[in-house]
Short mmCIF file of N, CA and C in Angstrom, two decimals:
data_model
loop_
_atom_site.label_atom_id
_atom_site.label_comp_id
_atom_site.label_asym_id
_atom_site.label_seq_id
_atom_site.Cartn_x
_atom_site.Cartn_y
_atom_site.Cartn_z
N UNK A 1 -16.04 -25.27 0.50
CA UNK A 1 -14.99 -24.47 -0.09
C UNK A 1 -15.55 -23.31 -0.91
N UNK A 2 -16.61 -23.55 -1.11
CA UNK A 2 -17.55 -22.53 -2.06
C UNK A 2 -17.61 -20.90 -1.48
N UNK A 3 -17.77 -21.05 -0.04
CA UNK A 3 -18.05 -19.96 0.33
C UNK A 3 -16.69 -19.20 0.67
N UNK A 4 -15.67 -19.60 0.70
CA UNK A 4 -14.44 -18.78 0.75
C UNK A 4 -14.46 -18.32 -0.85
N UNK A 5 -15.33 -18.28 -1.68
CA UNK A 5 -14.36 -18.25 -3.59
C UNK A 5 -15.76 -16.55 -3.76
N UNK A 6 -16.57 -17.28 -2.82
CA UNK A 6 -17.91 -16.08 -3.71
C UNK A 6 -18.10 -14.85 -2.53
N UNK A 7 -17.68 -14.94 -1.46
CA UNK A 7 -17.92 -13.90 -0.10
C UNK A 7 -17.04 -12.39 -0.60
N UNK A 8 -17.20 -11.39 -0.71
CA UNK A 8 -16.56 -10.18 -1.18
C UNK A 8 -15.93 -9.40 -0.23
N UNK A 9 -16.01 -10.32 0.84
CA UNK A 9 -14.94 -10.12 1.95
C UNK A 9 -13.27 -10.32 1.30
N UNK A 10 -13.31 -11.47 0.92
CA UNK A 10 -12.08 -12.51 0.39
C UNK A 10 -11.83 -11.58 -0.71
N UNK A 11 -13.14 -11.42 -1.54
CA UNK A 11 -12.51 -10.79 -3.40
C UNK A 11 -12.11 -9.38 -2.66
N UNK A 12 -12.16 -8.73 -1.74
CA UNK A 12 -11.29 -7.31 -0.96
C UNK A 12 -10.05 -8.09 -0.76
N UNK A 13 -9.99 -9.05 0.03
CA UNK A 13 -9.02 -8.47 0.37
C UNK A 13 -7.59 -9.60 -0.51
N UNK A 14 -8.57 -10.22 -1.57
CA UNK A 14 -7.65 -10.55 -2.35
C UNK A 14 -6.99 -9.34 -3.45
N UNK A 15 -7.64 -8.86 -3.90
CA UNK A 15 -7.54 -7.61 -4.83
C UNK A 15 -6.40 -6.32 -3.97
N UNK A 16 -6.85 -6.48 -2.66
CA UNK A 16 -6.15 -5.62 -1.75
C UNK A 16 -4.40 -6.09 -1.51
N UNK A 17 -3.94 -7.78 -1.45
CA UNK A 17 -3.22 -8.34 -1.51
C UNK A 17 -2.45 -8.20 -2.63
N UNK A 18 -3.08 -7.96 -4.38
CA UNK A 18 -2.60 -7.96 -5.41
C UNK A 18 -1.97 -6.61 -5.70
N UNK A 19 -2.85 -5.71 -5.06
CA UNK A 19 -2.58 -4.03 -5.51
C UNK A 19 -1.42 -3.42 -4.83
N UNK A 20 -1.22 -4.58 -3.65
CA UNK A 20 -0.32 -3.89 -2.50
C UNK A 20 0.97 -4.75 -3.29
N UNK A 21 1.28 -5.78 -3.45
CA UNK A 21 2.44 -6.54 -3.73
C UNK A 21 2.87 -5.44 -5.59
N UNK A 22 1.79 -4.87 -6.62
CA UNK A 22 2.48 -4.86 -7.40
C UNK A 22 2.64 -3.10 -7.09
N UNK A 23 2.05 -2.75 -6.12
CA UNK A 23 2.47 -0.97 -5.38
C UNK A 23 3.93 -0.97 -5.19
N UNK A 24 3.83 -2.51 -4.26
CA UNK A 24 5.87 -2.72 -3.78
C UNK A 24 6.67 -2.24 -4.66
N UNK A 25 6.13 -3.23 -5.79
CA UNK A 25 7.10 -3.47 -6.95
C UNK A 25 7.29 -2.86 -8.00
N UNK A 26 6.70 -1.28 -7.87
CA UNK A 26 6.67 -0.45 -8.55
C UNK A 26 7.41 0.94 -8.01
N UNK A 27 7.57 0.80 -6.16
CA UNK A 27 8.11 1.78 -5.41
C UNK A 27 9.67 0.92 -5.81
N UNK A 28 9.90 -0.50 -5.14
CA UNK A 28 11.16 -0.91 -5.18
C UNK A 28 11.94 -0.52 -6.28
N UNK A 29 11.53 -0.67 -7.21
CA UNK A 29 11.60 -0.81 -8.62
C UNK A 29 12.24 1.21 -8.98
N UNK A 30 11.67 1.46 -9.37
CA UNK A 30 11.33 2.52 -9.97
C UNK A 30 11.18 3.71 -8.65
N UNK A 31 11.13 3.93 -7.88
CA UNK A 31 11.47 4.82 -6.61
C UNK A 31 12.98 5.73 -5.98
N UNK A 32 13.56 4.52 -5.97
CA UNK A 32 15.11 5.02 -5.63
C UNK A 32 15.90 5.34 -6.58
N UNK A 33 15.78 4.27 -8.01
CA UNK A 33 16.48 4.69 -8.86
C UNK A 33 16.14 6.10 -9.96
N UNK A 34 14.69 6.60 -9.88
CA UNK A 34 14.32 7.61 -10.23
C UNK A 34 14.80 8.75 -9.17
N UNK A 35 14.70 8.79 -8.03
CA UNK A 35 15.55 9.90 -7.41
C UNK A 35 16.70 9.85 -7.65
N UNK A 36 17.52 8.91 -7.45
CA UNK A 36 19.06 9.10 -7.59
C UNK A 36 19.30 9.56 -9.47
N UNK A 37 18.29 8.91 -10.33
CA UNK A 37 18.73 9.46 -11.81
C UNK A 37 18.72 10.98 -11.78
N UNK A 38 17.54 11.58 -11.27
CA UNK A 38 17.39 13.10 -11.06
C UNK A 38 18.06 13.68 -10.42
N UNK A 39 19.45 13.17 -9.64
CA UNK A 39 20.43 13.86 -8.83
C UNK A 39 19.96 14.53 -7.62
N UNK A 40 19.44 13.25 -7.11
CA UNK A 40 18.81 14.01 -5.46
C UNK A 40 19.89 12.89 -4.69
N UNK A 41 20.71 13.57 -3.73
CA UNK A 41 21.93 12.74 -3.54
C UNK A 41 21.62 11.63 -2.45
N UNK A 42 22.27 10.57 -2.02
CA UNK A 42 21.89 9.30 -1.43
C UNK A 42 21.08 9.95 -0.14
N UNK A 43 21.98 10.83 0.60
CA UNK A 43 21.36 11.09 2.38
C UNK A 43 19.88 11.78 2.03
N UNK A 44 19.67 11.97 0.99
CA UNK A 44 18.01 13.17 0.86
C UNK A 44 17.37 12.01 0.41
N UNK A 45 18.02 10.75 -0.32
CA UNK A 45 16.68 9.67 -0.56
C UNK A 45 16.47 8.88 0.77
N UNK A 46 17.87 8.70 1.53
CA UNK A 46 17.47 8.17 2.59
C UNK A 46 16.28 8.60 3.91
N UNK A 47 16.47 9.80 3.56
CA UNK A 47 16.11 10.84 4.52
C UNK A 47 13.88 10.27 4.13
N UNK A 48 13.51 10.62 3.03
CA UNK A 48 12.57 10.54 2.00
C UNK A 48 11.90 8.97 2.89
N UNK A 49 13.09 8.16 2.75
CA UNK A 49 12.58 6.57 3.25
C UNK A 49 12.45 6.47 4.57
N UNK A 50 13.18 7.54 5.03
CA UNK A 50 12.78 7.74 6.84
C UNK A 50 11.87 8.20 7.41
N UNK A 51 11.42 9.22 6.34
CA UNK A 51 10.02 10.00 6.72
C UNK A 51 8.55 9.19 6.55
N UNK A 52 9.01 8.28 5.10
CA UNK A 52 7.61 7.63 4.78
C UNK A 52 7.72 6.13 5.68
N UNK A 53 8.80 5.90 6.46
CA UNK A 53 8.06 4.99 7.51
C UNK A 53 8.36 5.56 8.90
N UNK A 54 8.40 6.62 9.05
CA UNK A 54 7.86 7.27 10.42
C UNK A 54 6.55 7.90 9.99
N UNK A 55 5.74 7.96 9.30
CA UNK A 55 4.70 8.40 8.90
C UNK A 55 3.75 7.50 8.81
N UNK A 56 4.17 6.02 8.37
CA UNK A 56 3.44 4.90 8.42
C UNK A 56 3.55 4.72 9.87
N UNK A 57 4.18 4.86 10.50
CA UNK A 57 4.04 4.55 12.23
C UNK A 57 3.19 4.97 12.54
N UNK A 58 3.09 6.30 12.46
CA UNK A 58 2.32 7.52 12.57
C UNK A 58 0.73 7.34 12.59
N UNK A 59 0.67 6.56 11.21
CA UNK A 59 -0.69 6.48 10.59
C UNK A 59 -1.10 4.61 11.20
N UNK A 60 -0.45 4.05 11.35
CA UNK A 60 -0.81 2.92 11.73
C UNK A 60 -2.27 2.57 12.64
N UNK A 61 -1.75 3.50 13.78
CA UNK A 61 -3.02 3.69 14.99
C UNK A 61 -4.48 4.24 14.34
N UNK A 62 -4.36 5.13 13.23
CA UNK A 62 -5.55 5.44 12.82
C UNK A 62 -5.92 4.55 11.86
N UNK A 63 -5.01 3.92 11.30
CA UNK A 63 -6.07 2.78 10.00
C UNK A 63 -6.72 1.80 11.06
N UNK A 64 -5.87 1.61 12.27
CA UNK A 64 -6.83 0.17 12.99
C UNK A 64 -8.18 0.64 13.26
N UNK A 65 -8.24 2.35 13.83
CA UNK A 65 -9.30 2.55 14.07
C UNK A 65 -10.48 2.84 12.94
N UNK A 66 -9.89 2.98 11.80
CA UNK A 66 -11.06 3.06 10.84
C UNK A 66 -11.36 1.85 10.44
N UNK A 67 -10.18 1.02 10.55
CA UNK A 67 -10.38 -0.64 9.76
C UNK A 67 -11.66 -1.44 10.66
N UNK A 68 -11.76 -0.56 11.80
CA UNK A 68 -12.83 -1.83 12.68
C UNK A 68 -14.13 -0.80 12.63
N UNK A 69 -13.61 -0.03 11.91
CA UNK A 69 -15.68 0.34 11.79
C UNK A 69 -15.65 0.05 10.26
N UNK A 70 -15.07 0.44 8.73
CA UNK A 70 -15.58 -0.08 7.65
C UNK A 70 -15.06 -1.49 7.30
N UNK A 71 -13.96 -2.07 8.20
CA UNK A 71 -13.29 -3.94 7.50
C UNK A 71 -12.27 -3.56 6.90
N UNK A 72 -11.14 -4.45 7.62
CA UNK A 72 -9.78 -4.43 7.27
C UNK A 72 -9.60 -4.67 5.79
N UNK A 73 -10.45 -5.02 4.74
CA UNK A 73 -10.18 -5.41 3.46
C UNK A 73 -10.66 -4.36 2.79
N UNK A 74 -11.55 -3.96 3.26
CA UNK A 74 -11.58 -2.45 2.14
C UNK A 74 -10.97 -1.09 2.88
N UNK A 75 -10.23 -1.39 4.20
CA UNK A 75 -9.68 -0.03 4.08
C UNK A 75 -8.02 -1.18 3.38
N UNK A 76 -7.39 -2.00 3.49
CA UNK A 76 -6.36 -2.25 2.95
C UNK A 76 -6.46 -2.22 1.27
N UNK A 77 -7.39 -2.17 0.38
CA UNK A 77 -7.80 -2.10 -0.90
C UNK A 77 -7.79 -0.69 -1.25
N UNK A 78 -8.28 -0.14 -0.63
CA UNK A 78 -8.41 2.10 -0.68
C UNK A 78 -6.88 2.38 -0.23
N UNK A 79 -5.88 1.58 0.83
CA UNK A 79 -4.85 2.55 1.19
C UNK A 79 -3.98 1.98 0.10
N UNK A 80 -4.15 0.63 -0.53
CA UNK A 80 -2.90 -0.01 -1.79
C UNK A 80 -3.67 0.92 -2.99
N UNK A 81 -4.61 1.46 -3.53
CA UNK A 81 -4.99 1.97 -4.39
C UNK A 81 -4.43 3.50 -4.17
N UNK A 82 -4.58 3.86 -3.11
CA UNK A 82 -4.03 5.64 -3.18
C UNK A 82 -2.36 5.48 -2.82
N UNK A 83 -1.70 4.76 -2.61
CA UNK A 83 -0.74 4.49 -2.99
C UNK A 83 0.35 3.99 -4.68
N UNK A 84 -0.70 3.79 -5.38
CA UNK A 84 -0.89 3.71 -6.73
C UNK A 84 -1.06 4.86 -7.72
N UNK A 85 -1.85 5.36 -6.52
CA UNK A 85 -2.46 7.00 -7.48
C UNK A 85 -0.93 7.95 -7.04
N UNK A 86 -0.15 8.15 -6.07
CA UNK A 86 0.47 8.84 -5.41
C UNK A 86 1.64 8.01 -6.24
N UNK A 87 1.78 7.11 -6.76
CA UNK A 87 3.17 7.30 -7.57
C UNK A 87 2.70 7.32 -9.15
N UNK A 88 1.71 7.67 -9.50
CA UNK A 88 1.24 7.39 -10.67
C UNK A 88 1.68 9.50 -10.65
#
């Protein structure tokens, strides 16, 4: 059991797991209801949520291809971190 706790494979892509769940919960949170407080009307936030997952579609095909030359845990740790920086 030792070697699943100390491998820095795991501490990626645990850290990567943590950064992404509290990214969620900071877009869910604080995302929609900050546009709509600023009077950007429902169809332009919807519009906003249509673009950023046709864009994740978009981008999907290229994270696989970078994920298999540097490891799915540190590119999922770099894309939950600049997602952090981008609502920060």
């Amino acid at each position: 059991m030792k070697e699943y706790f100390y491998k820095k494979e795991y501490k990626y892509m645990y850290l990567g797991t943590v950064s992404y769940s509290f990214a969620n919960a900071l877009i869910g949170t604080f995302g929609t209801v900050m546009l709509y407080k600023n009077g950007i009307p429902i169809w332009l936030i919807l519009l906003v949520y249509g673009l950023r997952f046709g864009i994740t579609g978009f981008i999907t095909p290229l994270f696989v291809t970078i994920s298999s030359k540097f490891g799915i845990a540190k590119c999922i740790l770099i894309s939950n971190i600049l997602v952090l920086f981008v609502l920060i």
